[in-house]
Short mmCIF file of C-alpha atoms in Angstrom, two decimals:
data_model
loop_
_atom_site.label_atom_id
_atom_site.label_comp_id
_atom_site.label_asym_id
_atom_site.label_seq_id
_atom_site.Cartn_x
_atom_site.Cartn_y
_atom_site.Cartn_z
CA GLY A 589 19.04 4.69 35.76
CA ASP A 590 21.31 1.60 36.22
CA THR A 591 21.29 1.10 32.38
CA GLY A 592 23.67 4.09 31.75
CA ALA A 593 21.29 5.31 29.10
CA GLN A 594 21.13 8.95 28.38
CA TYR A 595 18.01 11.06 27.64
CA ARG A 596 18.38 14.23 25.68
CA PHE A 597 15.46 16.68 25.29
CA LEU A 598 16.09 18.62 22.15
CA LEU A 599 13.19 21.07 21.80
CA PRO A 600 12.82 23.60 19.00
CA GLY A 601 13.35 27.11 19.79
CA PRO A 602 11.16 30.12 18.59
CA VAL A 603 10.62 30.79 14.87
CA TRP A 604 13.12 33.30 13.49
CA THR A 605 11.34 35.75 11.37
CA ASP A 606 13.07 37.74 8.44
CA ALA A 607 13.53 40.51 10.90
CA ASP A 608 15.24 38.24 13.41
CA GLN A 609 17.57 37.13 10.82
CA ALA A 610 18.39 40.59 9.68
CA GLN A 611 19.33 41.51 13.04
CA VAL A 612 22.00 38.80 12.98
CA PHE A 613 23.68 40.41 10.06
CA THR A 614 23.43 43.79 11.47
CA LEU A 615 25.29 42.41 14.57
CA LEU A 616 27.86 40.69 12.35
CA ALA A 617 28.52 43.92 10.50
CA ALA A 618 29.24 45.78 13.58
CA THR A 619 31.33 43.13 15.41
CA ALA A 620 33.07 40.98 12.77
CA ARG A 621 36.79 41.37 12.56
CA PRO A 622 38.66 40.29 9.47
CA GLY A 623 41.28 37.62 10.25
CA GLY A 624 39.12 36.02 13.01
CA ILE A 625 37.60 32.57 13.37
CA ALA A 626 33.81 32.09 13.42
CA VAL A 627 31.99 29.00 14.41
CA ILE A 628 28.52 28.03 13.27
CA SER A 629 27.54 25.17 15.41
CA GLY A 630 24.34 23.21 16.30
CA SER A 631 20.94 22.89 14.64
CA GLN A 632 19.19 25.88 13.22
CA PRO A 633 16.10 27.62 14.58
CA PRO A 634 12.73 27.17 12.89
CA GLY A 635 12.26 29.64 10.05
CA VAL A 636 15.96 29.83 9.04
CA PRO A 637 16.71 28.55 5.47
CA PRO A 638 19.16 25.66 4.95
CA ASP A 639 21.58 28.00 3.34
CA PHE A 640 21.80 30.36 6.34
CA PRO A 641 25.41 29.28 6.95
CA ALA A 642 26.41 30.46 3.48
CA ARG A 643 24.66 33.75 4.07
CA LEU A 644 26.57 34.09 7.32
CA ALA A 645 29.82 33.28 5.59
CA ALA A 646 29.17 35.97 2.88
CA ALA A 647 28.76 38.43 5.73
CA LEU A 648 32.08 37.46 7.32
CA PRO A 649 34.77 38.32 4.72
CA ASP A 650 38.27 37.29 5.50
CA THR A 651 37.21 35.03 8.33
CA LEU A 652 38.07 31.34 8.94
CA LEU A 653 34.75 29.67 9.08
CA VAL A 654 34.14 26.40 11.15
CA LEU A 655 30.78 24.68 10.36
CA ASP A 656 29.54 21.95 12.72
CA THR A 657 25.99 21.20 11.97
CA SER A 658 23.45 18.46 10.78
CA GLY A 659 20.36 17.56 8.86
CA ALA A 660 19.26 19.67 6.03
CA THR A 661 21.80 22.33 6.76
CA LEU A 662 24.66 19.88 6.40
CA THR A 663 23.20 18.50 3.26
CA GLU A 664 22.99 21.94 1.81
CA ALA A 665 26.58 22.75 2.87
CA VAL A 666 27.61 19.49 0.94
CA SER A 667 25.44 19.98 -2.12
CA GLN A 668 26.10 23.71 -2.41
CA PRO A 669 29.59 24.27 -0.99
CA ILE A 670 30.15 27.47 0.88
CA PRO A 671 32.88 29.40 -0.74
CA GLY A 672 35.99 29.49 1.48
CA LEU A 673 34.73 27.27 4.20
CA ALA A 674 37.68 26.43 6.26
CA VAL A 675 36.51 23.51 8.43
CA LEU A 676 33.36 21.19 8.04
CA ARG A 677 32.85 18.76 11.01
CA MET A 678 30.33 15.96 11.38
CA ASP A 679 29.88 12.66 13.11
CA SER A 680 30.13 9.09 11.47
CA ASP A 681 26.36 8.73 11.23
CA GLU A 682 25.97 11.99 9.42
CA ALA A 683 28.93 11.07 7.08
CA GLU A 684 27.21 7.75 6.20
CA SER A 685 23.94 9.39 5.55
CA LEU A 686 25.54 11.97 3.10
CA SER A 687 27.62 9.20 1.37
CA GLY A 688 24.68 6.93 0.99
CA HIS A 689 26.53 3.88 2.26
CA PRO A 690 28.25 2.45 5.26
CA LEU A 691 31.63 3.73 6.44
CA PRO A 692 32.72 0.69 8.29
CA ASP A 693 36.19 1.67 9.29
CA PRO A 694 38.45 4.82 9.68
CA LYS A 695 39.90 4.35 6.15
CA ALA A 696 36.55 4.46 4.63
CA THR A 697 35.79 7.61 6.55
CA ALA A 698 39.00 9.24 5.49
CA ASP A 699 38.23 8.34 1.95
CA PHE A 700 34.75 10.02 2.14
CA ALA A 701 36.32 13.02 3.99
CA SER A 702 38.99 13.38 1.16
CA ALA A 703 36.31 13.22 -1.45
CA LEU A 704 34.52 16.13 0.20
CA VAL A 705 37.73 18.15 0.25
CA ALA A 706 38.37 17.32 -3.41
CA GLN A 707 34.93 18.48 -4.39
CA GLY A 708 35.51 21.79 -2.62
CA THR A 709 33.11 21.29 0.31
CA ALA A 710 35.65 22.65 2.76
CA ALA A 711 39.49 22.97 3.06
CA THR A 712 39.53 20.64 6.06
CA VAL A 713 36.90 17.96 6.80
CA LEU A 714 36.56 16.27 10.18
CA ILE A 715 34.52 13.17 10.89
CA ALA A 716 34.11 11.84 14.48
CA ARG A 717 33.98 8.08 14.90
CA GLY A 718 33.17 8.03 18.60
CA ALA A 719 35.63 5.84 20.70
CA GLU A 720 37.58 4.93 17.42
CA GLY A 721 38.76 8.53 17.14
CA ASN A 722 38.58 11.49 14.89
CA VAL A 723 39.46 11.58 11.18
CA LEU A 724 40.88 14.61 9.42
CA ALA A 725 41.39 15.21 5.77
CA THR A 726 42.92 18.15 3.88
CA ALA A 727 44.22 18.27 0.31
CA THR A 728 47.55 17.04 1.73
CA GLN A 729 46.90 15.13 4.85
CA ARG A 730 44.76 12.26 6.11
CA LEU A 731 44.94 11.83 9.96
CA ILE A 732 43.16 9.92 12.76
CA ALA A 733 43.38 10.71 16.32
CA SER A 734 42.83 7.87 18.77
CA PRO A 735 41.44 9.08 22.08
CA PRO A 736 42.48 7.74 25.47
CA LYS A 737 40.29 5.37 27.25
CA VAL A 738 38.45 7.27 29.89
CA GLN A 739 35.47 6.61 32.30
CA MET A 740 32.33 7.87 30.45
CA GLN A 741 29.85 9.89 32.42
CA SER A 742 27.99 11.82 29.73
CA ALA A 743 28.67 12.40 25.97
CA VAL A 744 26.96 15.61 25.98
CA GLY A 745 29.17 18.50 25.19
CA ALA A 746 32.02 16.19 23.58
CA GLY A 747 31.57 17.67 20.14
CA ASP A 748 31.33 21.24 21.52
CA SER A 749 34.54 20.72 23.47
CA PHE A 750 36.30 19.29 20.48
CA VAL A 751 35.42 22.24 18.40
CA ALA A 752 36.39 24.69 20.97
CA ALA A 753 39.81 23.20 21.39
CA LEU A 754 40.34 22.94 17.64
CA VAL A 755 39.57 26.76 17.23
CA LEU A 756 41.87 27.56 20.13
CA ALA A 757 44.69 25.50 18.35
CA MET A 758 43.77 27.30 15.05
CA ALA A 759 44.12 30.70 16.75
CA HIS A 760 47.56 29.72 18.02
CA ARG A 761 48.56 28.66 14.44
CA GLN A 762 49.27 25.10 15.54
CA ASP A 763 49.63 22.39 12.88
CA TRP A 764 46.73 19.95 12.19
CA PRO A 765 48.34 17.04 14.22
CA GLU A 766 48.66 19.32 17.27
CA ALA A 767 45.19 20.74 16.78
CA LEU A 768 43.61 17.30 16.27
CA THR A 769 45.41 16.10 19.36
CA LEU A 770 44.15 19.05 21.57
CA ALA A 771 40.62 18.67 20.29
CA THR A 772 40.49 14.91 20.81
CA ALA A 773 41.78 15.26 24.34
CA ALA A 774 39.12 17.93 24.98
CA ALA A 775 36.38 15.66 23.75
CA ALA A 776 37.58 12.81 25.86
CA ALA A 777 37.71 15.14 28.83
CA ALA A 778 34.14 16.23 28.17
CA VAL A 779 32.81 12.65 28.36
CA MET A 780 34.28 12.36 31.81
CA THR A 781 32.11 15.01 33.30
CA PRO A 782 28.50 14.61 34.36
CA ALA A 783 25.27 15.87 32.39
CA THR A 784 25.94 19.03 30.42
CA GLU A 785 29.21 19.88 31.96
CA LEU A 786 31.96 20.55 29.48
CA CYS A 787 35.72 19.62 29.67
CA ARG A 788 37.95 20.67 32.41
CA ALA A 789 41.34 22.20 31.63
CA GLU A 790 43.39 19.94 33.96
CA ASP A 791 41.80 16.87 32.37
CA VAL A 792 42.64 18.05 28.89
CA ALA A 793 46.23 18.68 29.83
CA ARG A 794 46.59 15.30 31.38
CA LEU A 795 44.93 13.50 28.41
CA VAL A 796 46.88 15.21 25.56
CA PRO A 797 50.00 13.00 25.91
CA GLN A 798 47.73 9.98 25.61
CA VAL A 799 46.18 10.85 22.21
CA SER A 800 47.85 9.08 19.27
CA VAL A 801 47.74 10.73 15.84
CA THR A 802 48.69 8.72 12.78
CA SER A 803 48.38 8.99 8.98
CA ILE A 804 45.72 7.07 7.34
#
């Protein structure tokens, strides 16, 4: 309508039985390649335990694992860290829920992300603050990438576009400032497209120079 409000229909999928879950591990055993990058993204289907990402990680040896989830699964990944988790991504609301207090500015978000890294949750923690940008923390770096101002059509797919571009940069062995720049540009490009459409390569390329990455 004229309000610009968005409606998202997030319906649960079918219940995954033990047999369904076993099929996933069979598939991973047949297809996983050491040295690759694996992404666990989105909410989990009914029937899957909160520690399912940890089980997936154990079945993917010598793999860089990127986890972008929410709810009980995210809480589990923080309370019971997944050994060797390379990247954990969340949004600011999820970070505030986990921390138990408001994160009013990027510095507070960076402090929380650094604390997660220090406690062994993941080697790199990313927290999205919407139009304010994306915060990244490792053991040695704290960065924020400020996105360019764009005309928003739909926020659907921004996070997925961010993760896809981040993984592409990781695969090309780009450093974190470069990877964060590309990912932030991809997320900004995604909000320019309608409905569930993801980012367009030409928009990403045009927006990359407009992303500002600074230490925080």
